[in-house]
Coordinates of C-alpha atoms (C1' of nucleotides) in Angstrom, one line a residue:
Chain A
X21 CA 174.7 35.1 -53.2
X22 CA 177.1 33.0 -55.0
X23 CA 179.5 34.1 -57.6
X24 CA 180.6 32.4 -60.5
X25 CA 184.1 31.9 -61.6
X26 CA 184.4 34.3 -64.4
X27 CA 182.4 36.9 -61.7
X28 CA 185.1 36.7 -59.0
X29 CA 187.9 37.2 -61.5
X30 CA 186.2 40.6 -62.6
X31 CA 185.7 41.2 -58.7
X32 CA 189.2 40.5 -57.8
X33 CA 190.0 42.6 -61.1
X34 CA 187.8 46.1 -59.5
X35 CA 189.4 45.2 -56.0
X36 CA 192.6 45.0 -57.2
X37 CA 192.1 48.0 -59.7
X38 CA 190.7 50.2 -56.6
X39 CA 193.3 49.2 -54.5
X40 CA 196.5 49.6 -56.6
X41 CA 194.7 52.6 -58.5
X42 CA 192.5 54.6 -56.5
X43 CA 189.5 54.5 -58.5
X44 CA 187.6 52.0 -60.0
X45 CA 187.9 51.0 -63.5
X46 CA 185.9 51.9 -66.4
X47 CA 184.0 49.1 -68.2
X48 CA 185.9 49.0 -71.2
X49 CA 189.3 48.7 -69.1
X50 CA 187.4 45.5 -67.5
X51 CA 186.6 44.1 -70.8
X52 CA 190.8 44.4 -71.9
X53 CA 192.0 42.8 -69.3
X54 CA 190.3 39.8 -70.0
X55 CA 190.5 40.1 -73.9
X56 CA 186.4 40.5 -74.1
X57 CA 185.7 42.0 -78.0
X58 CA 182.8 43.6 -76.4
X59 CA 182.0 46.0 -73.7
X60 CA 178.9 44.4 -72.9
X61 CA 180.7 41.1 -71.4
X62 CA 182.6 43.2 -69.1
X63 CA 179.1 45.0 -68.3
X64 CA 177.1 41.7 -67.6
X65 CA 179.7 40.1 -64.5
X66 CA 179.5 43.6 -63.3
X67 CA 175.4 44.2 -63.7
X68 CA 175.6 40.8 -61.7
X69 CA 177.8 41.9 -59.5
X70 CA 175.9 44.6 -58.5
X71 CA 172.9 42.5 -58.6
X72 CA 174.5 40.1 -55.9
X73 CA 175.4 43.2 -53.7
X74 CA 179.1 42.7 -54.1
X75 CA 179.4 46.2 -55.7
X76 CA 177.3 49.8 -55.6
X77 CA 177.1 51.5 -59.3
X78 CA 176.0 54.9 -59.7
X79 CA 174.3 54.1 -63.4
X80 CA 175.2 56.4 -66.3
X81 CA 178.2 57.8 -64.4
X82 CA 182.2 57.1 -65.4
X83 CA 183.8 54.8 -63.1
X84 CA 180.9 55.1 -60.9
X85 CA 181.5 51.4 -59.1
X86 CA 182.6 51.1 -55.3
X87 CA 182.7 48.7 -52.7
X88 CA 179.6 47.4 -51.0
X89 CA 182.1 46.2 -48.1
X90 CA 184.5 48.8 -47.1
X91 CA 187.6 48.6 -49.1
X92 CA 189.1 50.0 -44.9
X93 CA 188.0 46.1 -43.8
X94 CA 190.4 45.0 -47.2
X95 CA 193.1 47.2 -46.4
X96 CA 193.5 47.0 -42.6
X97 CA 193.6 43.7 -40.7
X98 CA 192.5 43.6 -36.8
X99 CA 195.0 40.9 -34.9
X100 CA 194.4 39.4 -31.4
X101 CA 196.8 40.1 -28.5
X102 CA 198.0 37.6 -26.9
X103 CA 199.6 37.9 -23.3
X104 CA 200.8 34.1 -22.5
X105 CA 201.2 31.4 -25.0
X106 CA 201.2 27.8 -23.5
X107 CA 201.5 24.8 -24.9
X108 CA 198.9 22.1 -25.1
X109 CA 196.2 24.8 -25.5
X110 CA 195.8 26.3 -28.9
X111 CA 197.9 29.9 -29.1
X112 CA 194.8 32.1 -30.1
X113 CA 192.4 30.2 -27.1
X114 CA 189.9 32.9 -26.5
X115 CA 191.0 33.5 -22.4
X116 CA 194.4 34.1 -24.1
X117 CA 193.8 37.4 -25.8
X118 CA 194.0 40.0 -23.9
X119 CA 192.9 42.8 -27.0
X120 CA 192.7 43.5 -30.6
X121 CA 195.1 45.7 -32.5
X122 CA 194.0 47.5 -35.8
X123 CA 197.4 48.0 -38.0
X124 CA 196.9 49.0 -41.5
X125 CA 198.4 46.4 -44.2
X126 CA 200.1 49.2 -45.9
X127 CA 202.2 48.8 -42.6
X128 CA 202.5 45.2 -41.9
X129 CA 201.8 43.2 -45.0
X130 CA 199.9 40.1 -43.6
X131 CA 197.2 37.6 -44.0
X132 CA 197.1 36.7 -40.8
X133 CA 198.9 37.0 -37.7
X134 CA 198.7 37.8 -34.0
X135 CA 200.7 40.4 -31.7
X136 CA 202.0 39.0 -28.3
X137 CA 202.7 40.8 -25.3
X138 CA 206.4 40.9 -24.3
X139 CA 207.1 39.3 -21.0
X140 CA 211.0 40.4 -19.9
X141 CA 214.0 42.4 -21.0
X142 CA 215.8 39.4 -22.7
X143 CA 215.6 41.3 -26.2
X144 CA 216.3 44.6 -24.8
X145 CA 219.4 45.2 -26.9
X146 CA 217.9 44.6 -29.9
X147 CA 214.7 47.0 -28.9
X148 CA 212.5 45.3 -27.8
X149 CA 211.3 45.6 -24.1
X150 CA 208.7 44.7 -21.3
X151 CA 205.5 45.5 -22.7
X152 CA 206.1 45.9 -26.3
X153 CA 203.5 44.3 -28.5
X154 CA 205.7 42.2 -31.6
X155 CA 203.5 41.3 -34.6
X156 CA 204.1 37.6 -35.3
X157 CA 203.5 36.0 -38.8
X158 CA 203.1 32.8 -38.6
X159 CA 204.0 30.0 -41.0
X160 CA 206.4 31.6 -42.6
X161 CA 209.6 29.1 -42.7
X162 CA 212.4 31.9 -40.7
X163 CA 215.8 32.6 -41.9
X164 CA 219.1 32.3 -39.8
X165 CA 219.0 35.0 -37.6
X166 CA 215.4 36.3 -37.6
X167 CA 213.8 37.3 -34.6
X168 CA 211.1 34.9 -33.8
X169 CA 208.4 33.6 -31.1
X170 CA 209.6 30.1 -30.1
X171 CA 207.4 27.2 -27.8
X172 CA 209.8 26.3 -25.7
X173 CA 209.2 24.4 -22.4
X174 CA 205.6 25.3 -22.1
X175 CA 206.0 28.8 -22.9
X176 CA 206.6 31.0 -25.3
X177 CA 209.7 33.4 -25.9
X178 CA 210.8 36.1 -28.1
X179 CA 214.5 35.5 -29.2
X180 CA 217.0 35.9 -32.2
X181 CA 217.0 32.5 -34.1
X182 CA 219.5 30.1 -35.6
X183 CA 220.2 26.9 -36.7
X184 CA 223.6 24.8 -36.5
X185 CA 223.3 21.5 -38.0
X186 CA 219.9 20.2 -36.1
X187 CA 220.2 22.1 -33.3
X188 CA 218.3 25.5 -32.3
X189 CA 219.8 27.9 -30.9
X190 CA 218.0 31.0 -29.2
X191 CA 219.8 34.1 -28.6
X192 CA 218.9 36.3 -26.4
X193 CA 219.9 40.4 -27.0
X194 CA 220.7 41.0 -23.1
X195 CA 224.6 41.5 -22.1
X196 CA 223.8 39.1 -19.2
X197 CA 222.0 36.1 -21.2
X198 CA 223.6 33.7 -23.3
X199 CA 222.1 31.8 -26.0
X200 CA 220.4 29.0 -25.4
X201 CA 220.6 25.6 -27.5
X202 CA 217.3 23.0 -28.3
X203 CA 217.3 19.6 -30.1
X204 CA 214.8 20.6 -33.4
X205 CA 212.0 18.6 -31.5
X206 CA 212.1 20.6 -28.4
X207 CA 211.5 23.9 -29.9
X208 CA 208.4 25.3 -31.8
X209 CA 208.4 27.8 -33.9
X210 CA 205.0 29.9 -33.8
X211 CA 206.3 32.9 -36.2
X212 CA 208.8 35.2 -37.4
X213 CA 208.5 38.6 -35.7
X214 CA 207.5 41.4 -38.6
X215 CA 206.6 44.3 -36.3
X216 CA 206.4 46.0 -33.4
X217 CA 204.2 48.3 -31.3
X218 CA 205.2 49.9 -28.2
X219 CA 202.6 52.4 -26.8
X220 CA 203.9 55.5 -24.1
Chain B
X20 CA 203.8 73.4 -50.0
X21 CA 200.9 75.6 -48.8
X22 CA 197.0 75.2 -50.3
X23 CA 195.4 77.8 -51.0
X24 CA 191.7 78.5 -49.6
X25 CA 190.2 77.9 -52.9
X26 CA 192.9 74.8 -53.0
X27 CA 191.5 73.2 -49.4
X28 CA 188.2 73.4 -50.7
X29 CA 188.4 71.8 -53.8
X30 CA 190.7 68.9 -51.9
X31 CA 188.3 68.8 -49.0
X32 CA 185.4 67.9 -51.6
X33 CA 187.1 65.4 -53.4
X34 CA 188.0 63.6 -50.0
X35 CA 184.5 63.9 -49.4
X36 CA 183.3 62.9 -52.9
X37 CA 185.6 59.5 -52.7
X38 CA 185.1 58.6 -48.9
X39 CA 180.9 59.1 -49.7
X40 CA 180.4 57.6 -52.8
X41 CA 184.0 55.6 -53.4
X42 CA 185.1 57.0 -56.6
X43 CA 186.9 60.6 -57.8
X44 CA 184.6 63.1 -59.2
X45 CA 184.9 64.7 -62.4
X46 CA 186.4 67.7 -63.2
X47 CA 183.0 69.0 -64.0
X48 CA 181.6 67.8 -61.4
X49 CA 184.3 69.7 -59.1
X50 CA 183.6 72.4 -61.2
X51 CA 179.6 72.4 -60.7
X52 CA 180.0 71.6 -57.1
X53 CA 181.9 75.5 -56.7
X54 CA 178.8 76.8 -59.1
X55 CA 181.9 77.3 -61.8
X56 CA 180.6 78.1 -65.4
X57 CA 184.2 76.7 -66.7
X58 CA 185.3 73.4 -66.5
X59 CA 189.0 74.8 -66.9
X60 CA 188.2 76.6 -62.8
X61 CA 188.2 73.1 -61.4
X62 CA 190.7 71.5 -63.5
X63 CA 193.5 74.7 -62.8
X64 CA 192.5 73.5 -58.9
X65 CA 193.3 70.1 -59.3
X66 CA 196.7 70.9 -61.3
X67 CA 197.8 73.0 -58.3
X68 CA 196.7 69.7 -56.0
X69 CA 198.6 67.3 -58.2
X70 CA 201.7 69.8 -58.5
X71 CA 201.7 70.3 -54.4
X72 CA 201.7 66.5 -53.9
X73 CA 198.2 66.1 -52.6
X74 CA 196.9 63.8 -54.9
X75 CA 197.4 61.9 -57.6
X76 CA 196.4 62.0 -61.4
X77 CA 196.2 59.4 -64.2
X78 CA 196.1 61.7 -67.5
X79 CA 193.5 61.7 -70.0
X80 CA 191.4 59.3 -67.5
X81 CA 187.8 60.2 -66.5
X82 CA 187.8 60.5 -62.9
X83 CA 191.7 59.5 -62.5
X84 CA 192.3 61.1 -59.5
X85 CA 193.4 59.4 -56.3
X86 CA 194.5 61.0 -53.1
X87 CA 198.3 60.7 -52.4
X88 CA 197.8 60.1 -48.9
X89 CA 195.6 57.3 -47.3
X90 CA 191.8 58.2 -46.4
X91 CA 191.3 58.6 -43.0
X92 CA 188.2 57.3 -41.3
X93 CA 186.4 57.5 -38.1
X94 CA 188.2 54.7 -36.4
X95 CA 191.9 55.2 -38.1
X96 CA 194.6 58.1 -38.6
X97 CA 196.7 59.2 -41.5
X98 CA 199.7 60.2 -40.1
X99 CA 202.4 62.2 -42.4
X100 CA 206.1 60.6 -41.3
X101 CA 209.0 62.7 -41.9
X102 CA 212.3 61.8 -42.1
X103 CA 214.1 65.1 -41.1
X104 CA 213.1 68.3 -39.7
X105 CA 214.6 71.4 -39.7
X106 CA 214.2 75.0 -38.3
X107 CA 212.3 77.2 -40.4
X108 CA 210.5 75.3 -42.6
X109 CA 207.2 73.7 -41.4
X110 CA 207.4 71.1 -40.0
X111 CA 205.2 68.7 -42.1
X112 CA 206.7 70.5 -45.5
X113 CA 205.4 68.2 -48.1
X114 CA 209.1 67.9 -49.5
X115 CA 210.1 66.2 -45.8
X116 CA 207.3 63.8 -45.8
X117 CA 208.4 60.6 -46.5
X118 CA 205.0 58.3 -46.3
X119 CA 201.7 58.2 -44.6
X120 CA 201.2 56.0 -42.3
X121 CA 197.6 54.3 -41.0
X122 CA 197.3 54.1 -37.5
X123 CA 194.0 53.2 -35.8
X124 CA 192.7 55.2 -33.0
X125 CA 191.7 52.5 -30.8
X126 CA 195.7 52.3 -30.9
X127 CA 197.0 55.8 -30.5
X128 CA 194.2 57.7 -29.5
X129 CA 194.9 61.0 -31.4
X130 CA 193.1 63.7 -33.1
X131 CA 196.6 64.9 -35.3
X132 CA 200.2 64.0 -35.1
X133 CA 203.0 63.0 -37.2
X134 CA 205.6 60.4 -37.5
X135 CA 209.2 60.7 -37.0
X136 CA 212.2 58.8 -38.5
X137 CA 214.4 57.8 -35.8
X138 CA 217.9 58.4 -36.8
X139 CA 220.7 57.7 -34.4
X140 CA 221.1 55.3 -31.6
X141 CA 221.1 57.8 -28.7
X142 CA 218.0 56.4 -27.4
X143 CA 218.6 53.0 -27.5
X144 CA 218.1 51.9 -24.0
X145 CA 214.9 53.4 -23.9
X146 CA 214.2 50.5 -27.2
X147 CA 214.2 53.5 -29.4
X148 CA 216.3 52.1 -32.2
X149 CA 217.4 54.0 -35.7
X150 CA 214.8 53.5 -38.3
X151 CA 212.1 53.5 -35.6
X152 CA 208.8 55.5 -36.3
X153 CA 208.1 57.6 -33.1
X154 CA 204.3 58.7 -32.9
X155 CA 204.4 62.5 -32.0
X156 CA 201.4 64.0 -30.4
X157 CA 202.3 68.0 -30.7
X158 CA 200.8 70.7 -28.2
X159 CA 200.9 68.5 -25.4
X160 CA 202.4 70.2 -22.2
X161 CA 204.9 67.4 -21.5
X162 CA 205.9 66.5 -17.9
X163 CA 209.0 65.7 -16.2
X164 CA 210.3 62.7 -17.7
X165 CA 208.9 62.6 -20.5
X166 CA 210.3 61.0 -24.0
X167 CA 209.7 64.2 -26.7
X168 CA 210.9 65.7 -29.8
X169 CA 212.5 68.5 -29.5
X170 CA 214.3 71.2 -32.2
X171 CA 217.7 72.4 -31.2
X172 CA 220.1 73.6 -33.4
X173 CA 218.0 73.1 -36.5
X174 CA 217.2 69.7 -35.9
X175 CA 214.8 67.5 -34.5
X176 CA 215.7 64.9 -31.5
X177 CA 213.9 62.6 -29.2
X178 CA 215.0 62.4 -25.9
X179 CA 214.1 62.5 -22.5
X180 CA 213.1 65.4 -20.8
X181 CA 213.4 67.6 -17.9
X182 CA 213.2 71.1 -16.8
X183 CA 215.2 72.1 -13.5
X184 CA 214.8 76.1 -12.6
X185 CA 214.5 77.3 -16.6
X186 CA 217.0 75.0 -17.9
X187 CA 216.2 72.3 -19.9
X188 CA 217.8 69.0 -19.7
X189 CA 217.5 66.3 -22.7
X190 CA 218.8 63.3 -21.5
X191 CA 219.5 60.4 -24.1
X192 CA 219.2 57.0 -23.2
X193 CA 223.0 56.0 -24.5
X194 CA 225.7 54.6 -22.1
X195 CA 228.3 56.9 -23.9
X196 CA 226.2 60.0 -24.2
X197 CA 225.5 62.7 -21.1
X198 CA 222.7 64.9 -21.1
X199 CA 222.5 68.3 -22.3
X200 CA 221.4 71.6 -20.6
X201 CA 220.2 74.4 -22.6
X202 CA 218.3 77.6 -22.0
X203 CA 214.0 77.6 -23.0
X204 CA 214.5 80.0 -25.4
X205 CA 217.0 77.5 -27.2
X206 CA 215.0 74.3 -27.1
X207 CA 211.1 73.9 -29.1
X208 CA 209.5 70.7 -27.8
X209 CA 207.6 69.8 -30.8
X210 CA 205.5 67.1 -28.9
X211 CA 205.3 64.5 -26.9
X212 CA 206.2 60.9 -28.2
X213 CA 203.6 58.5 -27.4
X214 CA 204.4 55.8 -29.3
X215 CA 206.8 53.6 -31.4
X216 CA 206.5 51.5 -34.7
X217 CA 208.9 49.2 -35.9
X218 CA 209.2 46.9 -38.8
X219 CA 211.7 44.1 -39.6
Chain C
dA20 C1' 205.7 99.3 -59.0
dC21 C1' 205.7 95.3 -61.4
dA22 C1' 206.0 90.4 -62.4
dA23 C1' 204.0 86.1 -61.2
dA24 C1' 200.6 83.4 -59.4
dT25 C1' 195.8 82.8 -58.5
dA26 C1' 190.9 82.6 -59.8
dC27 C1' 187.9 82.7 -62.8
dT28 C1' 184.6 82.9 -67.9
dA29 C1' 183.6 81.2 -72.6
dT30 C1' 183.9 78.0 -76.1
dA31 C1' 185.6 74.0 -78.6
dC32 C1' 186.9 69.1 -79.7
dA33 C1' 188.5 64.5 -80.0
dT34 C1' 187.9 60.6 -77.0
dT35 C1' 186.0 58.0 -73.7
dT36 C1' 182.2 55.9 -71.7
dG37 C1' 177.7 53.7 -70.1
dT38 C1' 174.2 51.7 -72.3
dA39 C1' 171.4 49.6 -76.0
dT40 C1' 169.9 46.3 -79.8
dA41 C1' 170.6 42.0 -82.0
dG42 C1' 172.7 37.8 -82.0
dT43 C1' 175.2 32.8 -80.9
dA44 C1' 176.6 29.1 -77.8
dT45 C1' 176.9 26.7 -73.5
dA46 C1' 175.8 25.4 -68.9
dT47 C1' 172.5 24.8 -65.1
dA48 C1' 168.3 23.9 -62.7
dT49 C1' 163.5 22.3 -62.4
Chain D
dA24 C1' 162.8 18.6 -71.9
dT25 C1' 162.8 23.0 -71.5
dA26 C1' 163.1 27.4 -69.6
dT27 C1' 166.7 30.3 -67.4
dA28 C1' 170.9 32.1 -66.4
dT29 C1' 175.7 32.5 -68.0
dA30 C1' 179.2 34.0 -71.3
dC31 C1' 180.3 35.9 -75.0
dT32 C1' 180.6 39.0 -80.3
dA33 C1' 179.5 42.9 -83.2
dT34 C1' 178.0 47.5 -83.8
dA35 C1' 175.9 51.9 -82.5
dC36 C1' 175.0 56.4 -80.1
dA37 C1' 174.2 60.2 -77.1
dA38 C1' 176.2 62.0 -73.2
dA39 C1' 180.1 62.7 -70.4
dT40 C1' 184.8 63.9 -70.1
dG41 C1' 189.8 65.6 -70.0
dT42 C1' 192.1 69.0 -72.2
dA43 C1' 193.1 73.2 -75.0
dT44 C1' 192.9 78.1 -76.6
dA45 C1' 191.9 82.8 -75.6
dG46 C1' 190.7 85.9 -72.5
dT47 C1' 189.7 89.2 -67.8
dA48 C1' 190.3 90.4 -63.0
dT49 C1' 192.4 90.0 -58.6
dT50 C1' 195.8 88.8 -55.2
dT51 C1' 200.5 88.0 -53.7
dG52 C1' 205.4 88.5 -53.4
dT53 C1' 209.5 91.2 -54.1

DNA sequence: ACAAATACTATACATTTGTATAGTATATAT
DNA sequence: ATATATACTATACAAATGTATAGTATTTGT
């Protein structure tokens, strides 16, 4: 069922409450912080929300709201895997991912994402080897010198990033690589690298 | 610090009490839950739980109790990271614990473990940079080759090992650093690393 | 042996809290 | 158009609630 405006602010309010708090607020606290004179306006959204299966109430009792949907599906995020990344077909095609990856967003603050599978040792002095699952955010504009998964040539690559006046320049962390240099329109860049996972 | 029994219980019950029903129970109802006729019997637990770092307490608020540590479920892990350890004390000493970290299961499959703080660069050549968080599964008979935390001379390591004729050998992974020999009785391999987490 | 911490009982009190009754005004749907 | 749901104010009340004071008994550490 549908909720109205002033219903997903309270929502949003309980989430947020649960989240940064640890338990849920009382009605009253609802009803301050959005200025209601009465405790009953804060009790209405919430008897709705209840009613619309957003939230469980335990009637009678203190603070006795929770989550009809697992607060663990808020505050963990499951990301696909990808092994190869080419061009033309869309990064996240189904015959792409090779496996999803729980990680907590206490750990790796992110919206959205996706890990790829390292393919090579051309990062290996900064850590990262053969293997090595990096957590990508996407759409994030990257800063000079981030590490970051780049569409280059059909394929994709893991490298440090810079810019110099239009062009791109991908630096490798390998003692037998140098960096590599891209007119802007050559190069994509799918994400900034965030994180990393490397399993023994 | 060390719970108590009575301690553990009345944790164990509120963990219970918040995973179940998704908010804190009251101090009375801590109290009736252990048949106490006092309200004070329950609240003197909680005190000691707040005090030891277990969980957290907003005062004068019904019900204002929140775990310090995230809630581990079925399909993910709370795993205690320290930063240093040191002979003597326990290991997971609540005064070395620097965060808790979620971890799903599906990704590390463990039953208990801990983080570890990488500090150093001896492994780097292995990708095992400072800052890294090392996954440490303990009591695991590790073999010959093996990447492992060890204590030696008061303080925790990771390095490589391997055991010729009742020596033990940590190797680091470090152009400019040799391995080390020492006797058994010297060396404590406090598990076995099996994984790594970074974040940039 | 002795001090400190632990583990409880009994009772009290000011607040907090969920809920209720009685309204007003506006938006939405049939 | 007209009933229904939404969105609020004002006030009230019994029950729930965190905390406090004053104790007793037992366990633990030194």
């Amino acid at each position: 069922m549908k909720l109205t405006k002033a219903q997903k602010r309270v929502l949003d309010f309980i989430l947020q409450h649960i989240r940064e708090r640890g338990y849920p607020p009382t009605v009253r606290e609802v009803a301050r912080a959005f200025g209601y004179r009465s405790p009953l306006s804060a009790k209405q959204h919430i008897d709705a929300l209840v009613r619309k299966g957003y939230l469980r109430r335990a009637s009678g009792v203190s603070r006795g709201l929770s989550l009809a949907m697992p607060l663990s599906n808020a505050s963990s995020l499951s990301l696909p895997v990808v092994g190869t990344i080419r061009a033309g077909s869309p990064i996240l095609a189904t015959e792409n991912i090779e496996e999803y990856i729980t990680v907590s967003r206490e750990l790796f603050p992110l919206e959205e994402g996706f890990g790829l599978r390292v393919v090579g040792d051309s990062m290996k002095d900064a850590g990262i080897l053969e293997g090595d699952i990096v957590i990508v955010r996407p759409g994030v504009e990257p800063t000079q010198g981030d590490i970051v998964v780049a569409l280059v040539e059909d394929e994709a690559t893991v490298k440090r990033l810079f810019i110099e006046d239009g062009t791109v320049i991908l630096k490798p962390e390998h003692p037998d690589m140098r960096p590599m240099r891209f007119k802007a329109a050559d190069v994509k860049i799918l994400g900034k690298v965030v994180g990393l996972i490397r399993r023994f």
